[in-house]
């Protein structure tokens, strides 16, 4: 009997140990599964994060490319608009010059007895009695020109402009002299106003161009070859007097606007500035690059 009791207790102990072992194994398995689950979740989270970052990068690259193309398109549109504006300005300027050349031409068209310039001057002569010859006002006009206060093209179109209201017949040479010897420094931006002033003077007074053009040619031809300096003139211009490069630009503008019908004096100046060889086969020896640039910028397109 005792032996059977001992065997019973021994058997029970063995079963309890197995149970504990199984329990520990199950817990270990549970921990392993939990670790695998967490690892899988972490990997999935990392993969999702990487995918999100890749997508964000892709979208950012797309946005950057869209912005780059937008900027290029904007620059292209601005370039086209600028080119169109430049072309329109050129066409407008070319048409204006063409009309002025026709209006200032000393040659009569076929079938007409007089030129457009002669007709304009005849009309001016008939209207002289209506104009003011007031000494004070005429002198004030000359002083304004000498002070570099040139009327703009728009101002010249006004009906009350001094050119249209004054009889300057006795002051033609004074106006020409005031243009040649200004008391202030003349800038390139002043030239358009100077040119249109000369157009209106030439349209009315034959002696104006006859007085002014020889002085311009004398300054250009006798100032030496230093006109390429940044100041727009040469040392030979002296302090005062119209800068050589401005004088040459005026001559070029006179050809373009019809004040000068003979362009040969201008071409001769350009030929000299280019250092054109007198003998075939010899190289050019440029003497005044600045003058050549002025010619190209002023009249190269025409």
PDB file of C-alpha atoms in Angstrom:
ATOM      1  CA  UNK A   1       0.000   0.000   0.000  1.00  0.00           C
ATOM      2  CA  UNK A   2       2.762   2.389   0.917  1.00  0.00           C
ATOM      3  CA  UNK A   3       4.532   1.623  -2.309  1.00  0.00           C
ATOM      4  CA  UNK A   4       1.464   2.497  -4.318  1.00  0.00           C
ATOM      5  CA  UNK A   5       1.110   5.863  -2.540  1.00  0.00           C
ATOM      6  CA  UNK A   6       4.693   6.723  -3.309  1.00  0.00           C
ATOM      7  CA  UNK A   7       4.254   5.851  -6.926  1.00  0.00           C
ATOM      8  CA  UNK A   8       1.179   8.017  -7.063  1.00  0.00           C
ATOM      9  CA  UNK A   9       2.983  11.058  -5.670  1.00  0.00           C
ATOM     10  CA  UNK A  10       5.930  10.511  -7.941  1.00  0.00           C
ATOM     11  CA  UNK A  11       3.716  10.343 -10.983  1.00  0.00           C
ATOM     12  CA  UNK A  12       1.943  13.573  -9.979  1.00  0.00           C
ATOM     13  CA  UNK A  13       5.235  15.462  -9.692  1.00  0.00           C
ATOM     14  CA  UNK A  14       6.300  14.422 -13.133  1.00  0.00           C
ATOM     15  CA  UNK A  15       3.049  15.664 -14.644  1.00  0.00           C
ATOM     16  CA  UNK A  16       3.368  19.060 -12.918  1.00  0.00           C
ATOM     17  CA  UNK A  17       6.865  19.562 -14.305  1.00  0.00           C
ATOM     18  CA  UNK A  18       5.703  18.847 -17.787  1.00  0.00           C
ATOM     19  CA  UNK A  19       2.910  21.324 -17.375  1.00  0.00           C
ATOM     20  CA  UNK A  20       5.318  24.022 -16.268  1.00  0.00           C
ATOM     21  CA  UNK A  21       7.575  23.240 -19.195  1.00  0.00           C
ATOM     22  CA  UNK A  22       4.701  23.483 -21.642  1.00  0.00           C
ATOM     23  CA  UNK A  23       3.601  26.733 -20.092  1.00  0.00           C
ATOM     24  CA  UNK A  24       7.081  28.220 -20.410  1.00  0.00           C
ATOM     25  CA  UNK A  25       7.312  27.021 -24.022  1.00  0.00           C
ATOM     26  CA  UNK A  26       3.941  28.551 -24.822  1.00  0.00           C
ATOM     27  CA  UNK A  27       5.006  31.847 -23.235  1.00  0.00           C
ATOM     28  CA  UNK A  28       8.260  31.800 -25.215  1.00  0.00           C
ATOM     29  CA  UNK A  29       6.357  31.129 -28.406  1.00  0.00           C
ATOM     30  CA  UNK A  30       4.002  33.954 -27.575  1.00  0.00           C
ATOM     31  CA  UNK A  31       6.936  36.304 -27.045  1.00  0.00           C
ATOM     32  CA  UNK A  32       8.499  35.148 -30.319  1.00  0.00           C
ATOM     33  CA  UNK A  33       5.281  35.727 -32.212  1.00  0.00           C
ATOM     34  CA  UNK A  34       4.859  39.129 -30.548  1.00  0.00           C
ATOM     35  CA  UNK A  35       8.431  40.064 -31.475  1.00  0.00           C
ATOM     36  CA  UNK A  36       7.863  38.965 -35.056  1.00  0.00           C
ATOM     37  CA  UNK A  37       4.616  40.958 -35.168  1.00  0.00           C
ATOM     38  CA  UNK A  38       6.354  44.089 -33.863  1.00  0.00           C
ATOM     39  CA  UNK A  39       9.232  43.594 -36.274  1.00  0.00           C
ATOM     40  CA  UNK A  40       6.789  43.175 -39.142  1.00  0.00           C
ATOM     41  CA  UNK A  41       4.900  46.280 -38.093  1.00  0.00           C
ATOM     42  CA  UNK A  42       8.134  48.248 -37.807  1.00  0.00           C
ATOM     43  CA  UNK A  43       9.234  47.051 -41.251  1.00  0.00           C
ATOM     44  CA  UNK A  44       5.839  47.902 -42.698  1.00  0.00           C
ATOM     45  CA  UNK A  45       5.927  51.315 -41.022  1.00  0.00           C
ATOM     46  CA  UNK A  46       9.466  51.909 -42.320  1.00  0.00           C
ATOM     47  CA  UNK A  47       8.412  50.815 -45.800  1.00  0.00           C
ATOM     48  CA  UNK A  48       5.339  53.082 -45.662  1.00  0.00           C
ATOM     49  CA  UNK A  49       7.500  55.987 -44.477  1.00  0.00           C
ATOM     50  CA  UNK A  50      10.035  55.370 -47.244  1.00  0.00           C
ATOM     51  CA  UNK A  51       7.234  55.162 -49.809  1.00  0.00           C
ATOM     52  CA  UNK A  52       5.708  58.383 -48.486  1.00  0.00           C
ATOM     53  CA  UNK A  53       9.077  60.140 -48.616  1.00  0.00           C
ATOM     54  CA  UNK A  54       9.689  58.848 -52.139  1.00  0.00           C
ATOM     55  CA  UNK A  55       6.254  60.048 -53.199  1.00  0.00           C
ATOM     56  CA  UNK A  56       6.822  63.420 -51.589  1.00  0.00           C
ATOM     57  CA  UNK A  57      10.164  63.697 -53.364  1.00  0.00           C
ATOM     58  CA  UNK A  58       8.546  62.724 -56.666  1.00  0.00           C
ATOM     59  CA  UNK A  59       5.805  65.307 -56.204  1.00  0.00           C
ATOM     60  CA  UNK A  60       8.392  67.932 -55.228  1.00  0.00           C
ATOM     61  CA  UNK A  61      10.405  67.140 -58.350  1.00  0.00           C
ATOM     62  CA  UNK A  62       7.254  67.409 -60.447  1.00  0.00           C
ATOM     63  CA  UNK A  63       6.382  70.733 -58.816  1.00  0.00           C
ATOM     64  CA  UNK A  64       9.928  71.996 -59.388  1.00  0.00           C
ATOM     65  CA  UNK A  65       9.787  70.931 -63.018  1.00  0.00           C
ATOM     66  CA  UNK A  66       6.395  72.604 -63.447  1.00  0.00           C
ATOM     67  CA  UNK A  67       7.793  75.811 -61.907  1.00  0.00           C
ATOM     68  CA  UNK A  68      10.894  75.625 -64.100  1.00  0.00           C
ATOM     69  CA  UNK A  69       8.778  75.232 -67.206  1.00  0.00           C
ATOM     70  CA  UNK A  70       6.469  78.025 -66.043  1.00  0.00           C
ATOM     71  CA  UNK A  71       9.464  80.309 -65.558  1.00  0.00           C
ATOM     72  CA  UNK A  72      10.831  79.381 -68.974  1.00  0.00           C
ATOM     73  CA  UNK A  73       7.440  80.012 -70.559  1.00  0.00           C
ATOM     74  CA  UNK A  74       7.156  83.323 -68.750  1.00  0.00           C
ATOM     75  CA  UNK A  75      10.638  84.341 -69.916  1.00  0.00           C
ATOM     76  CA  UNK A  76       9.807  83.230 -73.446  1.00  0.00           C
ATOM     77  CA  UNK A  77       6.524  85.178 -73.439  1.00  0.00           C
ATOM     78  CA  UNK A  78       8.339  88.262 -72.134  1.00  0.00           C
ATOM     79  CA  UNK A  79      10.996  87.843 -74.805  1.00  0.00           C
ATOM     80  CA  UNK A  80       8.377  87.549 -77.540  1.00  0.00           C
ATOM     81  CA  UNK A  81       6.497  90.545 -76.162  1.00  0.00           C
ATOM     82  CA  UNK A  82       9.722  92.558 -75.976  1.00  0.00           C
ATOM     83  CA  UNK A  83      10.686  91.573 -79.517  1.00  0.00           C
ATOM     84  CA  UNK A  84       7.225  92.498 -80.788  1.00  0.00           C
ATOM     85  CA  UNK A  85       7.395  95.824 -78.967  1.00  0.00           C
ATOM     86  CA  UNK A  86      10.852  96.512 -80.391  1.00  0.00           C
ATOM     87  CA  UNK A  87       9.661  95.609 -83.873  1.00  0.00           C
ATOM     88  CA  UNK A  88       6.630  97.868 -83.535  1.00  0.00           C
ATOM     89  CA  UNK A  89       8.819 100.729 -82.309  1.00  0.00           C
ATOM     90  CA  UNK A  90      11.230 100.160 -85.190  1.00  0.00           C
ATOM     91  CA  UNK A  91       8.379 100.051 -87.722  1.00  0.00           C
ATOM     92  CA  UNK A  92       6.865 103.211 -86.262  1.00  0.00           C
ATOM     93  CA  UNK A  93      10.235 104.991 -86.298  1.00  0.00           C
ATOM     94  CA  UNK A  94      10.996 103.786 -89.829  1.00  0.00           C
ATOM     95  CA  UNK A  95       7.590 104.954 -91.059  1.00  0.00           C
ATOM     96  CA  UNK A  96       8.090 108.342 -89.400  1.00  0.00           C
ATOM     97  CA  UNK A  97      11.488 108.745 -91.021  1.00  0.00           C
ATOM     98  CA  UNK A  98      10.147 107.645 -94.388  1.00  0.00           C
ATOM     99  CA  UNK A  99       7.314 110.177 -94.173  1.00  0.00           C
ATOM    100  CA  UNK A 100       9.739 112.919 -93.140  1.00  0.00           C
ATOM    101  CA  UNK A 101      12.127 112.106 -95.990  1.00  0.00           C
ATOM    102  CA  UNK A 102       9.217 112.362 -98.410  1.00  0.00           C
ATOM    103  CA  UNK A 103       8.050 115.624 -96.832  1.00  0.00           C
ATOM    104  CA  UNK A 104      11.534 117.163 -96.827  1.00  0.00           C
ATOM    105  CA  UNK A 105      12.616 115.944-100.227  1.00  0.00           C
ATOM    106  CA  UNK A 106      13.941 118.755-102.428  1.00  0.00           C
ATOM    107  CA  UNK A 107      12.908 116.819-105.532  1.00  0.00           C
ATOM    108  CA  UNK A 108       9.463 117.156-107.073  1.00  0.00           C
ATOM    109  CA  UNK A 109       7.504 114.006-107.776  1.00  0.00           C
ATOM    110  CA  UNK A 110       6.645 113.165-111.390  1.00  0.00           C
ATOM    111  CA  UNK A 111       3.777 115.348-112.566  1.00  0.00           C
ATOM    112  CA  UNK A 112       4.308 117.988-109.859  1.00  0.00           C
ATOM    113  CA  UNK A 113       5.830 121.410-110.361  1.00  0.00           C
ATOM    114  CA  UNK A 114       7.463 121.706-106.957  1.00  0.00           C
ATOM    115  CA  UNK A 115       8.764 119.467-104.206  1.00  0.00           C
ATOM    116  CA  UNK A 116       7.038 118.809-100.895  1.00  0.00           C
ATOM    117  CA  UNK A 117       9.726 120.863 -99.158  1.00  0.00           C
ATOM    118  CA  UNK A 118       9.184 123.829-101.483  1.00  0.00           C
ATOM    119  CA  UNK A 119       5.433 123.636-100.939  1.00  0.00           C
ATOM    120  CA  UNK A 120       5.917 123.566 -97.156  1.00  0.00           C
ATOM    121  CA  UNK A 121       8.220 126.582 -97.239  1.00  0.00           C
ATOM    122  CA  UNK A 122       5.871 128.486 -99.538  1.00  0.00           C
ATOM    123  CA  UNK A 123       3.013 127.875 -97.107  1.00  0.00           C
ATOM    124  CA  UNK A 124       5.216 129.049 -94.250  1.00  0.00           C
ATOM    125  CA  UNK A 125       6.143 132.243 -96.114  1.00  0.00           C
ATOM    126  CA  UNK A 126       2.460 133.017 -96.620  1.00  0.00           C
ATOM    127  CA  UNK A 127       1.740 132.529 -92.918  1.00  0.00           C
ATOM    128  CA  UNK A 128       4.642 134.607 -91.625  1.00  0.00           C
ATOM    129  CA  UNK A 129       2.474 137.672 -91.075  1.00  0.00           C
ATOM    130  CA  UNK A 130       0.499 135.758 -88.454  1.00  0.00           C
ATOM    131  CA  UNK A 131       3.632 134.794 -86.516  1.00  0.00           C
ATOM    132  CA  UNK A 132       5.260 136.766 -83.724  1.00  0.00           C
ATOM    133  CA  UNK A 133       8.620 138.443 -84.334  1.00  0.00           C
ATOM    134  CA  UNK A 134       8.896 139.634 -80.755  1.00  0.00           C
ATOM    135  CA  UNK A 135      12.586 140.176 -79.903  1.00  0.00           C
ATOM    136  CA  UNK A 136      12.157 139.077 -76.292  1.00  0.00           C
ATOM    137  CA  UNK A 137      10.392 135.809 -77.160  1.00  0.00           C
ATOM    138  CA  UNK A 138      12.725 134.943 -80.024  1.00  0.00           C
ATOM    139  CA  UNK A 139      15.784 135.613 -77.873  1.00  0.00           C
ATOM    140  CA  UNK A 140      14.312 133.532 -75.054  1.00  0.00           C
ATOM    141  CA  UNK A 141      13.818 130.647 -77.499  1.00  0.00           C
ATOM    142  CA  UNK A 142      17.460 130.788 -78.602  1.00  0.00           C
ATOM    143  CA  UNK A 143      18.616 130.910 -74.976  1.00  0.00           C
ATOM    144  CA  UNK A 144      16.572 127.795 -74.150  1.00  0.00           C
ATOM    145  CA  UNK A 145      18.232 125.915 -76.998  1.00  0.00           C
ATOM    146  CA  UNK A 146      21.679 127.047 -75.871  1.00  0.00           C
ATOM    147  CA  UNK A 147      20.841 125.900 -72.325  1.00  0.00           C
ATOM    148  CA  UNK A 148      20.074 122.416 -73.640  1.00  0.00           C
ATOM    149  CA  UNK A 149      16.311 122.709 -73.134  1.00  0.00           C
ATOM    150  CA  UNK A 150      15.291 120.970 -76.332  1.00  0.00           C
ATOM    151  CA  UNK A 151      11.587 120.443 -77.038  1.00  0.00           C
ATOM    152  CA  UNK A 152      10.464 116.840 -77.159  1.00  0.00           C
ATOM    153  CA  UNK A 153       8.855 115.473 -80.348  1.00  0.00           C
ATOM    154  CA  UNK A 154       5.471 115.596 -78.585  1.00  0.00           C
ATOM    155  CA  UNK A 155       5.995 119.221 -77.560  1.00  0.00           C
ATOM    156  CA  UNK A 156       6.841 120.136 -81.150  1.00  0.00           C
ATOM    157  CA  UNK A 157       3.443 118.790 -82.234  1.00  0.00           C
ATOM    158  CA  UNK A 158       1.606 121.218 -79.957  1.00  0.00           C
ATOM    159  CA  UNK A 159      -0.015 124.149 -81.812  1.00  0.00           C
ATOM    160  CA  UNK A 160       1.419 126.707 -79.370  1.00  0.00           C
ATOM    161  CA  UNK A 161       5.017 125.539 -79.683  1.00  0.00           C
ATOM    162  CA  UNK A 162       7.493 128.355 -80.262  1.00  0.00           C
ATOM    163  CA  UNK A 163       8.577 126.917 -83.612  1.00  0.00           C
ATOM    164  CA  UNK A 164       5.011 127.297 -84.853  1.00  0.00           C
ATOM    165  CA  UNK A 165       4.219 130.664 -83.275  1.00  0.00           C
ATOM    166  CA  UNK A 166       7.462 132.604 -83.767  1.00  0.00           C
ATOM    167  CA  UNK A 167       9.018 134.059 -86.893  1.00  0.00           C
ATOM    168  CA  UNK A 168      12.671 133.089 -86.421  1.00  0.00           C
ATOM    169  CA  UNK A 169      13.875 134.254 -89.840  1.00  0.00           C
ATOM    170  CA  UNK A 170      16.368 136.648 -88.249  1.00  0.00           C
ATOM    171  CA  UNK A 171      17.574 134.083 -85.716  1.00  0.00           C
ATOM    172  CA  UNK A 172      18.266 131.068 -87.918  1.00  0.00           C
ATOM    173  CA  UNK A 173      22.057 131.275 -87.561  1.00  0.00           C
ATOM    174  CA  UNK A 174      21.709 131.952 -83.842  1.00  0.00           C
ATOM    175  CA  UNK A 175      19.632 128.789 -83.385  1.00  0.00           C
ATOM    176  CA  UNK A 176      22.236 126.794 -85.308  1.00  0.00           C
ATOM    177  CA  UNK A 177      25.001 128.325 -83.205  1.00  0.00           C
ATOM    178  CA  UNK A 178      23.110 127.574 -79.987  1.00  0.00           C
ATOM    179  CA  UNK A 179      22.869 123.915 -81.003  1.00  0.00           C
ATOM    180  CA  UNK A 180      26.599 123.761 -81.696  1.00  0.00           C
ATOM    181  CA  UNK A 181      27.666 125.539 -78.519  1.00  0.00           C
ATOM    182  CA  UNK A 182      25.391 124.488 -75.634  1.00  0.00           C
ATOM    183  CA  UNK A 183      26.128 125.674 -72.120  1.00  0.00           C
ATOM    184  CA  UNK A 184      25.268 122.258 -70.653  1.00  0.00           C
ATOM    185  CA  UNK A 185      26.505 118.763 -71.427  1.00  0.00           C
ATOM    186  CA  UNK A 186      24.459 117.160 -74.196  1.00  0.00           C
ATOM    187  CA  UNK A 187      23.387 113.557 -73.600  1.00  0.00           C
ATOM    188  CA  UNK A 188      22.495 110.948 -76.200  1.00  0.00           C
ATOM    189  CA  UNK A 189      18.932 111.053 -74.856  1.00  0.00           C
ATOM    190  CA  UNK A 190      18.755 114.711 -75.962  1.00  0.00           C
ATOM    191  CA  UNK A 191      19.374 113.841 -79.607  1.00  0.00           C
ATOM    192  CA  UNK A 192      15.794 112.887 -80.644  1.00  0.00           C
ATOM    193  CA  UNK A 193      14.501 116.271 -79.477  1.00  0.00           C
ATOM    194  CA  UNK A 194      17.391 118.039 -81.214  1.00  0.00           C
ATOM    195  CA  UNK A 195      16.724 116.168 -84.449  1.00  0.00           C
ATOM    196  CA  UNK A 196      13.016 116.990 -84.533  1.00  0.00           C
ATOM    197  CA  UNK A 197      13.816 120.626 -83.714  1.00  0.00           C
ATOM    198  CA  UNK A 198      16.160 120.652 -86.712  1.00  0.00           C
ATOM    199  CA  UNK A 199      13.482 119.003 -88.871  1.00  0.00           C
ATOM    200  CA  UNK A 200      11.004 121.770 -88.067  1.00  0.00           C
ATOM    201  CA  UNK A 201      13.617 124.502 -88.582  1.00  0.00           C
ATOM    202  CA  UNK A 202      14.703 122.971 -91.908  1.00  0.00           C
ATOM    203  CA  UNK A 203      11.076 122.663 -93.012  1.00  0.00           C
ATOM    204  CA  UNK A 204      10.676 126.453 -92.608  1.00  0.00           C
ATOM    205  CA  UNK A 205      14.088 128.066 -93.069  1.00  0.00           C
ATOM    206  CA  UNK A 206      16.390 127.086 -95.990  1.00  0.00           C
ATOM    207  CA  UNK A 207      19.364 128.805 -94.352  1.00  0.00           C
ATOM    208  CA  UNK A 208      19.195 126.635 -91.234  1.00  0.00           C
ATOM    209  CA  UNK A 209      20.688 123.429 -92.667  1.00  0.00           C
ATOM    210  CA  UNK A 210      23.075 125.478 -94.798  1.00  0.00           C
ATOM    211  CA  UNK A 211      24.401 127.011 -91.588  1.00  0.00           C
ATOM    212  CA  UNK A 212      24.343 123.985 -89.264  1.00  0.00           C
ATOM    213  CA  UNK A 213      25.558 121.088 -91.423  1.00  0.00           C
ATOM    214  CA  UNK A 214      28.969 122.640 -92.326  1.00  0.00           C
ATOM    215  CA  UNK A 215      29.614 123.266 -88.627  1.00  0.00           C
ATOM    216  CA  UNK A 216      28.752 119.651 -87.758  1.00  0.00           C
ATOM    217  CA  UNK A 217      31.012 118.325 -90.513  1.00  0.00           C
ATOM    218  CA  UNK A 218      33.841 120.612 -89.424  1.00  0.00           C
ATOM    219  CA  UNK A 219      33.608 119.364 -85.823  1.00  0.00           C
ATOM    220  CA  UNK A 220      33.583 115.699 -86.853  1.00  0.00           C
ATOM    221  CA  UNK A 221      36.366 116.000 -89.410  1.00  0.00           C
ATOM    222  CA  UNK A 222      38.670 118.132 -87.281  1.00  0.00           C
ATOM    223  CA  UNK A 223      38.259 116.671 -83.789  1.00  0.00           C
ATOM    224  CA  UNK A 224      40.685 113.785 -84.301  1.00  0.00           C
ATOM    225  CA  UNK A 225      40.064 110.102 -83.774  1.00  0.00           C
ATOM    226  CA  UNK A 226      39.428 110.105 -80.035  1.00  0.00           C
ATOM    227  CA  UNK A 227      35.646 109.990 -80.258  1.00  0.00           C
ATOM    228  CA  UNK A 228      35.536 106.440 -79.002  1.00  0.00           C
ATOM    229  CA  UNK A 229      35.813 107.464 -75.364  1.00  0.00           C
ATOM    230  CA  UNK A 230      32.996 106.814 -72.959  1.00  0.00           C
ATOM    231  CA  UNK A 231      32.179 110.509 -72.714  1.00  0.00           C
ATOM    232  CA  UNK A 232      30.891 110.547 -76.280  1.00  0.00           C
ATOM    233  CA  UNK A 233      33.474 113.024 -77.587  1.00  0.00           C
ATOM    234  CA  UNK A 234      37.154 113.579 -77.864  1.00  0.00           C
ATOM    235  CA  UNK A 235      39.684 115.719 -76.164  1.00  0.00           C
ATOM    236  CA  UNK A 236      39.671 117.934 -79.224  1.00  0.00           C
ATOM    237  CA  UNK A 237      36.090 118.937 -78.521  1.00  0.00           C
ATOM    238  CA  UNK A 238      37.287 121.118 -75.693  1.00  0.00           C
ATOM    239  CA  UNK A 239      35.171 122.214 -72.782  1.00  0.00           C
ATOM    240  CA  UNK A 240      31.917 123.292 -74.357  1.00  0.00           C
ATOM    241  CA  UNK A 241      30.877 122.761 -77.886  1.00  0.00           C
ATOM    242  CA  UNK A 242      28.872 119.833 -79.127  1.00  0.00           C
ATOM    243  CA  UNK A 243      30.665 116.466 -78.611  1.00  0.00           C
ATOM    244  CA  UNK A 244      32.047 114.924 -81.773  1.00  0.00           C
ATOM    245  CA  UNK A 245      30.039 111.738 -81.482  1.00  0.00           C
ATOM    246  CA  UNK A 246      26.816 113.705 -80.996  1.00  0.00           C
ATOM    247  CA  UNK A 247      27.672 115.778 -84.068  1.00  0.00           C
ATOM    248  CA  UNK A 248      28.152 112.625 -86.095  1.00  0.00           C
ATOM    249  CA  UNK A 249      24.932 111.103 -84.803  1.00  0.00           C
ATOM    250  CA  UNK A 250      23.094 114.283 -85.789  1.00  0.00           C
ATOM    251  CA  UNK A 251      24.511 114.040 -89.301  1.00  0.00           C
ATOM    252  CA  UNK A 252      23.403 110.412 -89.533  1.00  0.00           C
ATOM    253  CA  UNK A 253      19.958 111.316 -88.224  1.00  0.00           C
ATOM    254  CA  UNK A 254      19.770 114.146 -90.761  1.00  0.00           C
ATOM    255  CA  UNK A 255      20.240 111.632 -93.573  1.00  0.00           C
ATOM    256  CA  UNK A 256      17.612 109.313 -92.087  1.00  0.00           C
ATOM    257  CA  UNK A 257      15.108 112.133 -91.559  1.00  0.00           C
ATOM    258  CA  UNK A 258      15.632 113.830 -94.910  1.00  0.00           C
ATOM    259  CA  UNK A 259      17.416 116.993 -93.797  1.00  0.00           C
ATOM    260  CA  UNK A 260      20.469 115.804 -95.758  1.00  0.00           C
ATOM    261  CA  UNK A 261      19.620 114.289 -99.137  1.00  0.00           C
ATOM    262  CA  UNK A 262      23.251 113.406 -99.851  1.00  0.00           C
ATOM    263  CA  UNK A 263      24.669 110.698 -97.573  1.00  0.00           C
ATOM    264  CA  UNK A 264      28.157 110.735 -99.076  1.00  0.00           C
ATOM    265  CA  UNK A 265      29.703 113.005 -96.404  1.00  0.00           C
ATOM    266  CA  UNK A 266      28.525 110.584 -93.703  1.00  0.00           C
ATOM    267  CA  UNK A 267      29.842 107.564 -95.596  1.00  0.00           C
ATOM    268  CA  UNK A 268      33.180 109.304 -96.052  1.00  0.00           C
ATOM    269  CA  UNK A 269      33.432 109.841 -92.292  1.00  0.00           C
ATOM    270  CA  UNK A 270      32.607 106.165 -91.651  1.00  0.00           C
ATOM    271  CA  UNK A 271      35.179 105.111 -94.219  1.00  0.00           C
ATOM    272  CA  UNK A 272      37.809 107.172 -92.454  1.00  0.00           C
ATOM    273  CA  UNK A 273      36.830 105.819 -89.030  1.00  0.00           C
ATOM    274  CA  UNK A 274      37.083 102.270 -90.371  1.00  0.00           C
ATOM    275  CA  UNK A 275      40.562 102.959 -91.682  1.00  0.00           C
ATOM    276  CA  UNK A 276      39.637 101.696 -95.131  1.00  0.00           C
ATOM    277  CA  UNK A 277      42.844 100.790 -96.997  1.00  0.00           C
ATOM    278  CA  UNK A 278      43.736 102.912 -99.991  1.00  0.00           C
ATOM    279  CA  UNK A 279      45.311  99.922-101.697  1.00  0.00           C
ATOM    280  CA  UNK A 280      43.666  96.578-102.373  1.00  0.00           C
ATOM    281  CA  UNK A 281      44.883  93.719-100.211  1.00  0.00           C
ATOM    282  CA  UNK A 282      45.886  95.847 -97.252  1.00  0.00           C
ATOM    283  CA  UNK A 283      44.149  95.494 -93.880  1.00  0.00           C
ATOM    284  CA  UNK A 284      41.762  97.952 -92.264  1.00  0.00           C
ATOM    285  CA  UNK A 285      43.242 100.116 -89.510  1.00  0.00           C
ATOM    286  CA  UNK A 286      40.297 101.313 -87.396  1.00  0.00           C
ATOM    287  CA  UNK A 287      40.859 104.851 -86.164  1.00  0.00           C
ATOM    288  CA  UNK A 288      37.584 105.523 -84.337  1.00  0.00           C
ATOM    289  CA  UNK A 289      35.607 102.503 -83.157  1.00  0.00           C
ATOM    290  CA  UNK A 290      33.214 104.713 -81.175  1.00  0.00           C
ATOM    291  CA  UNK A 291      32.138 106.552 -84.323  1.00  0.00           C
ATOM    292  CA  UNK A 292      31.493 103.256 -86.103  1.00  0.00           C
ATOM    293  CA  UNK A 293      29.354 102.043 -83.202  1.00  0.00           C
ATOM    294  CA  UNK A 294      27.381 105.304 -83.259  1.00  0.00           C
ATOM    295  CA  UNK A 295      26.732 104.880 -86.974  1.00  0.00           C
ATOM    296  CA  UNK A 296      25.662 101.241 -86.571  1.00  0.00           C
ATOM    297  CA  UNK A 297      23.325 101.995 -83.676  1.00  0.00           C
ATOM    298  CA  UNK A 298      21.800 105.035 -85.326  1.00  0.00           C
ATOM    299  CA  UNK A 299      21.386 103.948 -88.904  1.00  0.00           C
ATOM    300  CA  UNK A 300      22.518 100.367 -89.205  1.00  0.00           C
ATOM    301  CA  UNK A 301      18.967  99.031 -89.511  1.00  0.00           C
ATOM    302  CA  UNK A 302      18.184 101.358 -92.403  1.00  0.00           C
TER     303      UNK A 302
END
